[in-house]
Amino acid sequence: MASELRVNTLKDAAGNNSVGMSYVAEGSAKAWVTFDGTASGATVRDSFNVASTDDDGTGLYGVNFSSAMSTANYSSVCNRASFAGTTAGGANACTVTAGSITKLQAYDSNGILGDRDNITAHVLGDLA
């Protein structure tokens, strides 16, 4: 039998530091993933609300959600550690494409797409 807890505000044990439930529900990550983009098929190390990842080409990946977002108007933040075997710097870009997927692009410090061995993505927004 399922149970339900209904509250408006959470407080710490001393009754201080309160936070409204809307901040908890709306401000929590709705999906996150860490994966190896150099492995076959962009191998997932760990995740929450992620069904799979796609290797869409050199430096291009897709993250497919288990439970879709309500719209494509959500925030996706991504990061990478390095090219495989190096510590080369660079930037990543996340592109929100639909309520059920986000696309990632991994660049080196010269702006060239490349596979990464440690990629993370975090998604904030409203679930469907």
Steps between C-alpha positions, in 0.01 A plus 500: 500500500646834395510787744508873448649781704355847438687803628529865403838576657805302611703612802813367669483316834521828697204646306725743310619526140167439331446442130172483313417176320471682167874578524578137573284363217587763240865545593605134504680333212247305296772300322878464519759275342872432496636299208810408299470654155801309369348159571277322250152650517591766759502266802302629801686487834207615713178692445156607619198508265719411200394210277805508273766709330577524128837535330399724210850548357831650608430720800120472456273324748134467590347437842159330496282546810300218663226750593461791260500865592166683461634711211828574324529813721735355761859566601777258408852549633792287382867463583797289397828406662736448207576337172571133563845476656564875510405803705435728202267786583195611311130562522180302469163598365160353585215535256146436619323332208183342647334409827659156497857564380786749526801515265857566616800623304856462635768740373873532564673830582530574126125464443529158332250226580652196672405197707534536878553231762308670783180686409224611734162659437238639741142589412270739685136569417155345534429135433202413280 
